[in-house]
Short mmCIF file of N, CA and C and ligand atoms in Angstrom, two decimals:
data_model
loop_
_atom_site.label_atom_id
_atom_site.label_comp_id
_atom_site.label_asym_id
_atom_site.label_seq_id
_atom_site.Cartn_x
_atom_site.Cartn_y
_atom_site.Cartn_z
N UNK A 1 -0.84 31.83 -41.41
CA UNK A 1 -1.06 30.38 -41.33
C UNK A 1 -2.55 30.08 -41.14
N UNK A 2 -3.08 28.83 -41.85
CA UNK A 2 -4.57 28.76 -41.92
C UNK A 2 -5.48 28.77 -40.43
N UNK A 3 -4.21 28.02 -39.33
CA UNK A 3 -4.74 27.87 -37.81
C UNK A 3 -5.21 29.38 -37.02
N UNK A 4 -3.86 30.05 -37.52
CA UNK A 4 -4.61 31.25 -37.30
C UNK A 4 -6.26 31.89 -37.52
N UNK A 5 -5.92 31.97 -38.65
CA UNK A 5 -7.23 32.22 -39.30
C UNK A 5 -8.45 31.04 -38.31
N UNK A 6 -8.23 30.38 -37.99
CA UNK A 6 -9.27 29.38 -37.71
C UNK A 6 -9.64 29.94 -36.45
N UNK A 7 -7.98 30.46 -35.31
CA UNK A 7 -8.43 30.51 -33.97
C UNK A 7 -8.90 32.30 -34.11
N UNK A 8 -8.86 32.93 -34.91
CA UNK A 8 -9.80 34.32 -35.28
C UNK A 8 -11.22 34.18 -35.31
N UNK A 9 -11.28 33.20 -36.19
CA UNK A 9 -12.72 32.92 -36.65
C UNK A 9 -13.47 32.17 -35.53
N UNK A 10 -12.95 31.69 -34.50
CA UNK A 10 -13.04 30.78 -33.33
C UNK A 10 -13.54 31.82 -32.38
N UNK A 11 -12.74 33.05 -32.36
CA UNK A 11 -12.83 34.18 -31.41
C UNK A 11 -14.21 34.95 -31.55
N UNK A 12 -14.39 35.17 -32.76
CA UNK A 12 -15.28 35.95 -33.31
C UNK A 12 -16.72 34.87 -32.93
N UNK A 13 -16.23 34.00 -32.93
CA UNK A 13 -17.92 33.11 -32.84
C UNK A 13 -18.06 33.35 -31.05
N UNK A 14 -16.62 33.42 -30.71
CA UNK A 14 -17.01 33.12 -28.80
C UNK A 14 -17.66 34.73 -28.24
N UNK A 15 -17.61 35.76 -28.96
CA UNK A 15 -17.78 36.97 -28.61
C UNK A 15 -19.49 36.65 -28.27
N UNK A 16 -20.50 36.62 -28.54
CA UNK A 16 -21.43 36.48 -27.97
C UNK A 16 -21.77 35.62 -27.04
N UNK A 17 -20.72 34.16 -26.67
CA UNK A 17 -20.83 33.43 -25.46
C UNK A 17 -20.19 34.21 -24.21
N UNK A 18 -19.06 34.78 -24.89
CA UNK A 18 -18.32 35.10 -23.44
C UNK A 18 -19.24 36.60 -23.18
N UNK A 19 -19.74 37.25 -23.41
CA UNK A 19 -20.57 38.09 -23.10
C UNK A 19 -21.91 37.72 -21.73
N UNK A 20 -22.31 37.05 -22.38
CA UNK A 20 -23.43 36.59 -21.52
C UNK A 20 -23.14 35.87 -19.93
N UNK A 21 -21.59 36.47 -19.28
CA UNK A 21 -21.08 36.40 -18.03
C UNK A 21 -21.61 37.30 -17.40
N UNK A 22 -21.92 38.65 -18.60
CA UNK A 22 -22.55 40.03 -17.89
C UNK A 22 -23.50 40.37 -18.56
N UNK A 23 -24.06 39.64 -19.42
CA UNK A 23 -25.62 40.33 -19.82
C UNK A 23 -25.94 39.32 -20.39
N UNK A 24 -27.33 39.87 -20.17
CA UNK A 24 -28.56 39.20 -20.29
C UNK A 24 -28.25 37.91 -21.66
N UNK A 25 -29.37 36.71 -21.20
CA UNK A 25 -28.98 35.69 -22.16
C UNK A 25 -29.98 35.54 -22.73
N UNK A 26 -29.89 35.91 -24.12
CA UNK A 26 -31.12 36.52 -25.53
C UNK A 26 -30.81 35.28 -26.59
N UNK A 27 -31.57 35.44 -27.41
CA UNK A 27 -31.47 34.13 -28.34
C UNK A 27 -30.40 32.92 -28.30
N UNK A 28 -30.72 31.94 -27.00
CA UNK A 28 -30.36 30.94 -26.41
C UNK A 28 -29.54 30.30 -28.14
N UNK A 29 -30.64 29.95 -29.34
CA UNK A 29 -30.42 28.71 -30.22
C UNK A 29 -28.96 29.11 -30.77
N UNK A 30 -28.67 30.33 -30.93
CA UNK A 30 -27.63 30.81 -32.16
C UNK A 30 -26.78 30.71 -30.86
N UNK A 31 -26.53 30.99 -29.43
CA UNK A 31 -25.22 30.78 -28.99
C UNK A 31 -25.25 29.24 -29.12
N UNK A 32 -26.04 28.47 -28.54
CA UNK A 32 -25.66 26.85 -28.85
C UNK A 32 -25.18 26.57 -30.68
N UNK A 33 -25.95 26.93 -31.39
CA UNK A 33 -25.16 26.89 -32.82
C UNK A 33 -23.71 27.41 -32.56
N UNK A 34 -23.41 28.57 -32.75
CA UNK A 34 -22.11 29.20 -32.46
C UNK A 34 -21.33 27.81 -31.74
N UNK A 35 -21.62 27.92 -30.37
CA UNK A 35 -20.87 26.81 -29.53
C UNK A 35 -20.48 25.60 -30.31
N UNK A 36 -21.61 24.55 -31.00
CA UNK A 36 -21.61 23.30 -31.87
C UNK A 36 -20.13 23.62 -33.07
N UNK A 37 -20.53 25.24 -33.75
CA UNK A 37 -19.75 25.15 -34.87
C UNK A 37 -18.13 25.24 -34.25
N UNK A 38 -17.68 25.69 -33.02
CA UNK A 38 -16.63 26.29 -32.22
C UNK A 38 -16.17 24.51 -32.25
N UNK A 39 -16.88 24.15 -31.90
CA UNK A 39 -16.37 22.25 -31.15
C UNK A 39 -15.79 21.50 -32.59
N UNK A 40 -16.80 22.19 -33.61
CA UNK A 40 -16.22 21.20 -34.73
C UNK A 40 -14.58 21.81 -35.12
N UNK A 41 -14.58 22.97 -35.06
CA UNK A 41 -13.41 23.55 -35.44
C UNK A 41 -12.44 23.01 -34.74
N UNK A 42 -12.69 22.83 -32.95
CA UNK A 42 -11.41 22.78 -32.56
C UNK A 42 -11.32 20.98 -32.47
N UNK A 43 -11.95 20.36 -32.83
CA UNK A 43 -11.56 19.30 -33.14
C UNK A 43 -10.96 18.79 -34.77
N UNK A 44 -10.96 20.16 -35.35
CA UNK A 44 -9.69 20.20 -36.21
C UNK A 44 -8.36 19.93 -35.95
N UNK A 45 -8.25 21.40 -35.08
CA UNK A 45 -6.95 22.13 -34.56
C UNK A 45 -6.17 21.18 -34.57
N UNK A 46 -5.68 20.59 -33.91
CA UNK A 46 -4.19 20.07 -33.66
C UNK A 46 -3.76 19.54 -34.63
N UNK A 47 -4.70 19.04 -35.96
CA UNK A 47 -4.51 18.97 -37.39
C UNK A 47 -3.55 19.75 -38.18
N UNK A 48 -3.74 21.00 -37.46
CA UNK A 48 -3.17 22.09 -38.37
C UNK A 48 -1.92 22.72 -37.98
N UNK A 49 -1.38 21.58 -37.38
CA UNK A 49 -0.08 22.15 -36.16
C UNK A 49 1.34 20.65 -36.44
N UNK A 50 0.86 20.09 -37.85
CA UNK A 50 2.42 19.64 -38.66
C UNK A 50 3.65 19.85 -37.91
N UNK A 51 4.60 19.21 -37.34
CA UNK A 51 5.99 19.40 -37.34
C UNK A 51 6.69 20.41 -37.94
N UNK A 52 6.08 20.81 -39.21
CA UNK A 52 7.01 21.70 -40.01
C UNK A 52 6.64 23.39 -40.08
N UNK A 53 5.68 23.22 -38.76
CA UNK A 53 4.97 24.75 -38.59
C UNK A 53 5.63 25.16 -37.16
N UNK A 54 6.56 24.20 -36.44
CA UNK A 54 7.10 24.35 -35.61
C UNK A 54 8.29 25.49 -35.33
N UNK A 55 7.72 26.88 -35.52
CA UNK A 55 8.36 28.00 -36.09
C UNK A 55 9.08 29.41 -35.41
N UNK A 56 8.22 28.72 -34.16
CA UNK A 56 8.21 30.04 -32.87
C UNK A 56 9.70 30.38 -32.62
N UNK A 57 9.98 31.76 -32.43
CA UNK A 57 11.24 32.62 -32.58
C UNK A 57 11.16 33.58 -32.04
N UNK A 58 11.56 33.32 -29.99
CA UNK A 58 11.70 33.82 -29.24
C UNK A 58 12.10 35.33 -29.65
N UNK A 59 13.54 35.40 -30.20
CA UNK A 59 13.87 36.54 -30.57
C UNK A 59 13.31 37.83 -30.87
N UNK A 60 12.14 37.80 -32.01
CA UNK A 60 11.54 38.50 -32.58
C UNK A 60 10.55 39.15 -31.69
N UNK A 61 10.14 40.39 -32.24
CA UNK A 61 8.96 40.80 -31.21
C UNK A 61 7.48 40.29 -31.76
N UNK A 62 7.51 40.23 -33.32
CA UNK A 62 6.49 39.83 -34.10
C UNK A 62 6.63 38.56 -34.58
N UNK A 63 6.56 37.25 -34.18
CA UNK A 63 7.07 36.20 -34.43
C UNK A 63 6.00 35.68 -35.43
N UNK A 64 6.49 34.32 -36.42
CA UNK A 64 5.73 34.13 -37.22
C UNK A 64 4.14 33.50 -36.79
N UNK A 65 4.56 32.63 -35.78
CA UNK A 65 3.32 32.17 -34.65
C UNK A 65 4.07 31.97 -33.70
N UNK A 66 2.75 32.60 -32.39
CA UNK A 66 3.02 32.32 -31.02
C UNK A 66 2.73 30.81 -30.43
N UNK A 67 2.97 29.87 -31.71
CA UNK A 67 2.73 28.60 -31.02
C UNK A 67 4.23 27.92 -31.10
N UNK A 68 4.10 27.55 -29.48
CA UNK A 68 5.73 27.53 -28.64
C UNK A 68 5.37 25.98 -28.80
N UNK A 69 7.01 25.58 -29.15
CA UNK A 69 8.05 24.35 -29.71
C UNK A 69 7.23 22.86 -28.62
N UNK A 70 6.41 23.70 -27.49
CA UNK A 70 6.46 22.44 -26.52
C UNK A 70 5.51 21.60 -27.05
N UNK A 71 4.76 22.62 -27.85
CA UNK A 71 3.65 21.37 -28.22
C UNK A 71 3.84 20.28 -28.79
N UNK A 72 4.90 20.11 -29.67
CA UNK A 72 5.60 19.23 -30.28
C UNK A 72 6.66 18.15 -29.69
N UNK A 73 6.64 18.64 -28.30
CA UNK A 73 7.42 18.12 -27.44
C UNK A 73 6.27 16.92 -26.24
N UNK A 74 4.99 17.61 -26.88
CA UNK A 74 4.04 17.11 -25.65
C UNK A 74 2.57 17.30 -26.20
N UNK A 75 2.48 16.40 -27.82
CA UNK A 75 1.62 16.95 -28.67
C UNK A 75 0.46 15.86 -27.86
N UNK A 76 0.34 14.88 -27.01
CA UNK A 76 -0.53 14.52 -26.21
C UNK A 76 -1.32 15.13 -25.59
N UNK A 77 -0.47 15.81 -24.37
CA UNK A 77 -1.35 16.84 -23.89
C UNK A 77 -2.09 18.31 -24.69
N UNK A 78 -1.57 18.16 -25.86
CA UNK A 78 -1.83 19.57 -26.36
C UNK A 78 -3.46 19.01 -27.15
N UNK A 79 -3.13 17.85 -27.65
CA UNK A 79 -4.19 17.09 -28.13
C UNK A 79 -5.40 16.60 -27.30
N UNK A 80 -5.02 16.43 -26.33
CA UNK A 80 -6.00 16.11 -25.00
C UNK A 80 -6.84 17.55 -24.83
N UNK A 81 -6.17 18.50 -24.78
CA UNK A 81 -6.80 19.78 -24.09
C UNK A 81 -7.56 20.52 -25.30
N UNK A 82 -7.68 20.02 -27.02
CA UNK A 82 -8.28 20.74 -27.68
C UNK A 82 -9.32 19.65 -27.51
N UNK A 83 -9.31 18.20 -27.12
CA UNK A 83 -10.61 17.75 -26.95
C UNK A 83 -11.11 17.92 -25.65
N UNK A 84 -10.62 18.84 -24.89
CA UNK A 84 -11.61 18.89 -23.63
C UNK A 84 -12.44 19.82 -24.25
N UNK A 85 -11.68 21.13 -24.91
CA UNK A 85 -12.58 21.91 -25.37
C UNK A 85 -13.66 21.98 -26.66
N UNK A 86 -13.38 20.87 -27.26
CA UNK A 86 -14.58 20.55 -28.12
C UNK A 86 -15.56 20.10 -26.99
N UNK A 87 -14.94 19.33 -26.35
CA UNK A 87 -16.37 18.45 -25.54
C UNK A 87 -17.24 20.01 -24.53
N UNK A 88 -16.13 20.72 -24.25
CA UNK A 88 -17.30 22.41 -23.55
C UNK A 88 -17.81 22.78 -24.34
N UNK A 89 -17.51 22.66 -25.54
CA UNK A 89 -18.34 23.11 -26.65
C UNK A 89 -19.55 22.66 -27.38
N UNK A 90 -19.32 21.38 -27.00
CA UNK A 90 -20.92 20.44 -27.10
C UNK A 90 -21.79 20.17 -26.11
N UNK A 91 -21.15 20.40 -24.51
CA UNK A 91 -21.83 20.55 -23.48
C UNK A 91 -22.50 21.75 -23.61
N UNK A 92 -21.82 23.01 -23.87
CA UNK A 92 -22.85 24.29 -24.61
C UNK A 92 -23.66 24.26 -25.56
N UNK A 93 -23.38 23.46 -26.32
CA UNK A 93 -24.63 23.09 -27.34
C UNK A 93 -26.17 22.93 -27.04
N UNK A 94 -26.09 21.82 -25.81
CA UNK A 94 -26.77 21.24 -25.32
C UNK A 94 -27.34 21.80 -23.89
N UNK A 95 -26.92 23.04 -23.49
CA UNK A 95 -27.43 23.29 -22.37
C UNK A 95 -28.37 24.35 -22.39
N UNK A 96 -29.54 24.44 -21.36
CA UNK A 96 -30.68 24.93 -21.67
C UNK A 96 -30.70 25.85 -20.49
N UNK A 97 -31.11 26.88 -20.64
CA UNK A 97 -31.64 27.93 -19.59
C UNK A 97 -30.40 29.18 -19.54
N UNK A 98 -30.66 29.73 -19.03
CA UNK A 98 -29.51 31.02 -18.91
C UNK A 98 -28.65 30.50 -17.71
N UNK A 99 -28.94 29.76 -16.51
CA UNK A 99 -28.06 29.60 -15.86
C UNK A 99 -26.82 28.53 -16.08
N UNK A 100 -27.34 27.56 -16.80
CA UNK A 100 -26.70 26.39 -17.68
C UNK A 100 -25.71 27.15 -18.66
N UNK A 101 -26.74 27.72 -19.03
CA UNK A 101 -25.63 28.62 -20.77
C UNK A 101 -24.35 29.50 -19.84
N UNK A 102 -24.84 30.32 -18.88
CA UNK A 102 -23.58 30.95 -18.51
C UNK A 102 -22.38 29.49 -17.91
N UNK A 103 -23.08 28.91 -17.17
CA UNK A 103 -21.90 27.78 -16.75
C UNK A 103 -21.01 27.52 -17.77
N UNK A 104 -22.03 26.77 -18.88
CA UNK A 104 -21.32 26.01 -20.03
C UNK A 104 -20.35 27.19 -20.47
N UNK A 105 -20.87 28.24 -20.81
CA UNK A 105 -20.11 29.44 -21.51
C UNK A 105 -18.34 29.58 -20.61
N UNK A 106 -18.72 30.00 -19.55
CA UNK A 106 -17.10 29.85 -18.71
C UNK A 106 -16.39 29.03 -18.74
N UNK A 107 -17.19 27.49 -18.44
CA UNK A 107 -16.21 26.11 -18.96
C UNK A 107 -15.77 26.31 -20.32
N UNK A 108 -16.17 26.82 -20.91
CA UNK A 108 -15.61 26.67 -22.19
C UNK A 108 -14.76 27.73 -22.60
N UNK A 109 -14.47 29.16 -22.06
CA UNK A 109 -13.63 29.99 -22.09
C UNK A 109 -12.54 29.39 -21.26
N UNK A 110 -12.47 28.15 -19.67
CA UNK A 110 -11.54 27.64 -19.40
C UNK A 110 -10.93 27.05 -20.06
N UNK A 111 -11.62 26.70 -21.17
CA UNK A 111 -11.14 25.16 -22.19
C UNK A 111 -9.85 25.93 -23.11
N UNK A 112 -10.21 27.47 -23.37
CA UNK A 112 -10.14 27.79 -24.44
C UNK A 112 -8.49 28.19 -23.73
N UNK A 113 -8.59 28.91 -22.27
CA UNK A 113 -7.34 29.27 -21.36
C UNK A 113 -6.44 28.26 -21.26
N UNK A 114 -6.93 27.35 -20.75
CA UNK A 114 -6.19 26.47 -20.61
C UNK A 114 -4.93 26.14 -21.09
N UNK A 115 -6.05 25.47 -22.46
CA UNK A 115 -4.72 25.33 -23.71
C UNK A 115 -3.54 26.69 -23.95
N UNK A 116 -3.99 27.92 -24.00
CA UNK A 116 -3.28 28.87 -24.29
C UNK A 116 -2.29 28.99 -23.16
N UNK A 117 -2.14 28.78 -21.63
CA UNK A 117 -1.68 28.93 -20.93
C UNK A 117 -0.70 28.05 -21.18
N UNK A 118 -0.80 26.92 -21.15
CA UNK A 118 0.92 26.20 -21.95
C UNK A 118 1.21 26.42 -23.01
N UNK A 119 0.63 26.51 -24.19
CA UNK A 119 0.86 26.47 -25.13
C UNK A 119 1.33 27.41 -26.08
N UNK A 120 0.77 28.81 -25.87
CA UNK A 120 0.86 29.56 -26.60
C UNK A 120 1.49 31.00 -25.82
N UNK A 121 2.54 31.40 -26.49
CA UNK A 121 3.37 32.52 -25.98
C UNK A 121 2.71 34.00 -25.10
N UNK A 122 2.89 34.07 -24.19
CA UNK A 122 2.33 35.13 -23.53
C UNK A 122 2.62 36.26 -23.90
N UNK A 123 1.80 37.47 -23.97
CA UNK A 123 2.27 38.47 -23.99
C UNK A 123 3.32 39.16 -23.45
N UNK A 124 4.56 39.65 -24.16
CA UNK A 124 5.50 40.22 -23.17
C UNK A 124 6.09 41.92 -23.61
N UNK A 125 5.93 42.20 -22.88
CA UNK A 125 5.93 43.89 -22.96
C UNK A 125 8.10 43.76 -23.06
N UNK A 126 7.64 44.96 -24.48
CA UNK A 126 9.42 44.98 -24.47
C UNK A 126 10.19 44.89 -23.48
N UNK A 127 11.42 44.23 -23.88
CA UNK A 127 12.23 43.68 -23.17
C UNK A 127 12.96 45.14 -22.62
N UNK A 128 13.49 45.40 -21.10
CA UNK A 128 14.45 46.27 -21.42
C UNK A 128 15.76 46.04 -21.59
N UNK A 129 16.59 46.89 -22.18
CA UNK A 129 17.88 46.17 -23.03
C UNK A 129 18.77 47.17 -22.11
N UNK A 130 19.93 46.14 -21.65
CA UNK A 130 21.07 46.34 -20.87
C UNK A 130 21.47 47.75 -21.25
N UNK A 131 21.34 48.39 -22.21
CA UNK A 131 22.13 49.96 -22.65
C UNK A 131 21.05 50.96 -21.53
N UNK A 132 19.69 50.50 -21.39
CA UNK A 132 19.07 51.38 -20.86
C UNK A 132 19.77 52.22 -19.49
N UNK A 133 20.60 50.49 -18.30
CA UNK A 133 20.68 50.86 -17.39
C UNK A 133 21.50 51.59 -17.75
N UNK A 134 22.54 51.83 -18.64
CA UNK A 134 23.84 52.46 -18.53
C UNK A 134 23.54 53.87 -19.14
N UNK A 135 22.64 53.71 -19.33
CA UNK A 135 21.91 54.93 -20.29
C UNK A 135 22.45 56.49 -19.15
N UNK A 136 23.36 57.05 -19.32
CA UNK A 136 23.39 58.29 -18.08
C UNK A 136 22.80 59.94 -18.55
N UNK A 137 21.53 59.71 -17.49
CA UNK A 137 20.75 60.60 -17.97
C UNK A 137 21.17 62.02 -17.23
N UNK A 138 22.03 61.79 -16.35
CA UNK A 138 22.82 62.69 -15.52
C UNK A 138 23.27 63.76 -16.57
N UNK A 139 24.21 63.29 -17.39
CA UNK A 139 24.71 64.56 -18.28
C UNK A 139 24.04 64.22 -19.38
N UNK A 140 22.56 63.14 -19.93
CA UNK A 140 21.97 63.75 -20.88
C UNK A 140 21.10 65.13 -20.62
N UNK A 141 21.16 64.64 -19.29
CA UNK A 141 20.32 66.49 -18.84
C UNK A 141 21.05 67.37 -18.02
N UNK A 142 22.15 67.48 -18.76
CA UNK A 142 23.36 68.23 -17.82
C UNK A 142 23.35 69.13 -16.62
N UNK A 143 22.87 67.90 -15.41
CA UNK A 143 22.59 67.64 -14.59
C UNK A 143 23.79 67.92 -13.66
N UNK A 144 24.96 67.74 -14.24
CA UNK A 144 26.03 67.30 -13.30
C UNK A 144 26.50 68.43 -12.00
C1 HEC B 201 -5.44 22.80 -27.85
C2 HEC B 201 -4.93 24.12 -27.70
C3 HEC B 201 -5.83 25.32 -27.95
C4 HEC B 201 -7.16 25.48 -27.63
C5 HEC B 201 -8.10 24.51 -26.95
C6 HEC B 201 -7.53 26.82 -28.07
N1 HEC B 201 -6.44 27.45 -28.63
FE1 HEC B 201 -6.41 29.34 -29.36
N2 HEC B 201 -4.46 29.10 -29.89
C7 HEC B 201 -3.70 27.98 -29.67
C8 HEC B 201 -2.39 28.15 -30.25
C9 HEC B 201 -1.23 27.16 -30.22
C10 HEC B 201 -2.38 29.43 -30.83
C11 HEC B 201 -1.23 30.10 -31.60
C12 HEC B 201 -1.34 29.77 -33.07
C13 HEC B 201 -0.19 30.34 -33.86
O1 HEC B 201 0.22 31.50 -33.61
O2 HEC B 201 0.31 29.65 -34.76
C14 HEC B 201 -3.70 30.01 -30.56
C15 HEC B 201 -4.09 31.29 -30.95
C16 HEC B 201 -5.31 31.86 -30.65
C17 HEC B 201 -5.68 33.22 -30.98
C18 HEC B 201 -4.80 34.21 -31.72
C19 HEC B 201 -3.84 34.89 -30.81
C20 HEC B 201 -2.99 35.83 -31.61
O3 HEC B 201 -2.70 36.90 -31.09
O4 HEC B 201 -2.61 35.48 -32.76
C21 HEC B 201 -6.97 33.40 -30.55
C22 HEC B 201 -7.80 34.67 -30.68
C23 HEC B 201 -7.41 32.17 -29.96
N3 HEC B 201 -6.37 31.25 -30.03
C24 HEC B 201 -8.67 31.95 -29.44
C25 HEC B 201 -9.11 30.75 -28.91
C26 HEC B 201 -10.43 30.52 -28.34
C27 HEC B 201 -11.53 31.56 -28.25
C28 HEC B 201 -10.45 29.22 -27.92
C29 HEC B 201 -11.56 28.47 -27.24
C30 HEC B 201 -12.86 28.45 -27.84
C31 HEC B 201 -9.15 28.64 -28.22
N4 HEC B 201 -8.36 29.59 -28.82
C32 HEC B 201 -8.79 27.33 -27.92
C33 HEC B 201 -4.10 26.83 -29.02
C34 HEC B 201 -5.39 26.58 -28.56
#
């Protein structure tokens, strides 16, 4: 799906902001570029999230997208929180010095949590499945 692709390409631009939590802050202009182009994108986003992409399928381990049904249930708030994070993203634009840039930089990895924390399916380590408990390893290792 194209959103995908967008929040990849989103990632790949934040890799040199979210860095500079632990090192040194080197050519200030290109993270504020980076940042500017990040804000325009995500003031796409919620564009690209149609009713009919509403697809998420608990079931699966590889689902088609991890973007969960609520947003559609509560496309306000979901809409609210991609413009907080455009707006961290233009506050990074605009901020000057290394101590500013790291601030702006974290607000804007919050921006980026945030949203994902309701919105988007958490990682979940296989399920274990009821046969396991019954699983008797007693006489698979003839134990008895
Ligand atoms: C307004 C909500 C929102 C904001 C803000 C947001 N995301 Fe996302 N992000 C999502 C949703 C929803 C998905 C799942 C899309 C799908 O699977 O269809 C996603 C998926 C992703 C993925 C892919 C995860 C995967 O395993 O497929 C990455 C990476 C990502 N976002 C990075 C970011 C970064 C970096 C920021 C901040 C600069 C950000 N996102 C801001 C909602 C948001």
């Amino acid at each position: 799906m194209a959103r995908q692709e967008l929040m990849e390409h989103i990632e790949i631009l934040m890799e040199p902001i979210d860095t500079i939590q632990v090192k040194e802050v080197r050519d200030a202009d290109t993270l504020r570029a980076a940042a500017e182009t990040i804000g325009a994108m995500l003031l796409a986003l919620p564009h690209l999230f149609p009713p009919t992409t509403n697809l998420y399928d608990p079931k699966v381990q590889m689902p088609a997208t991890l973007a969960l049904p609520r947003i559609w249930t509560d496309f306000g708030t979901f809409y609210q929180l991609a413009g907080a994070a455009a707006s961290a993203s233009e506050a990074m634009g605009s901020a000057q010095g290394a101590t500013q840039l790291r601030a702006a930089s974290k607000q804007l990895r919050s921006s980026c949590d945030a949203c994902h924390a309701l919105f988007l399916r958490a990682y979940l380590p296989p399920k274990v499945q009821d046969s396991d408990y019954k699983f008797d390893f007693d006489s698979a290792l003839h134990r008895k």
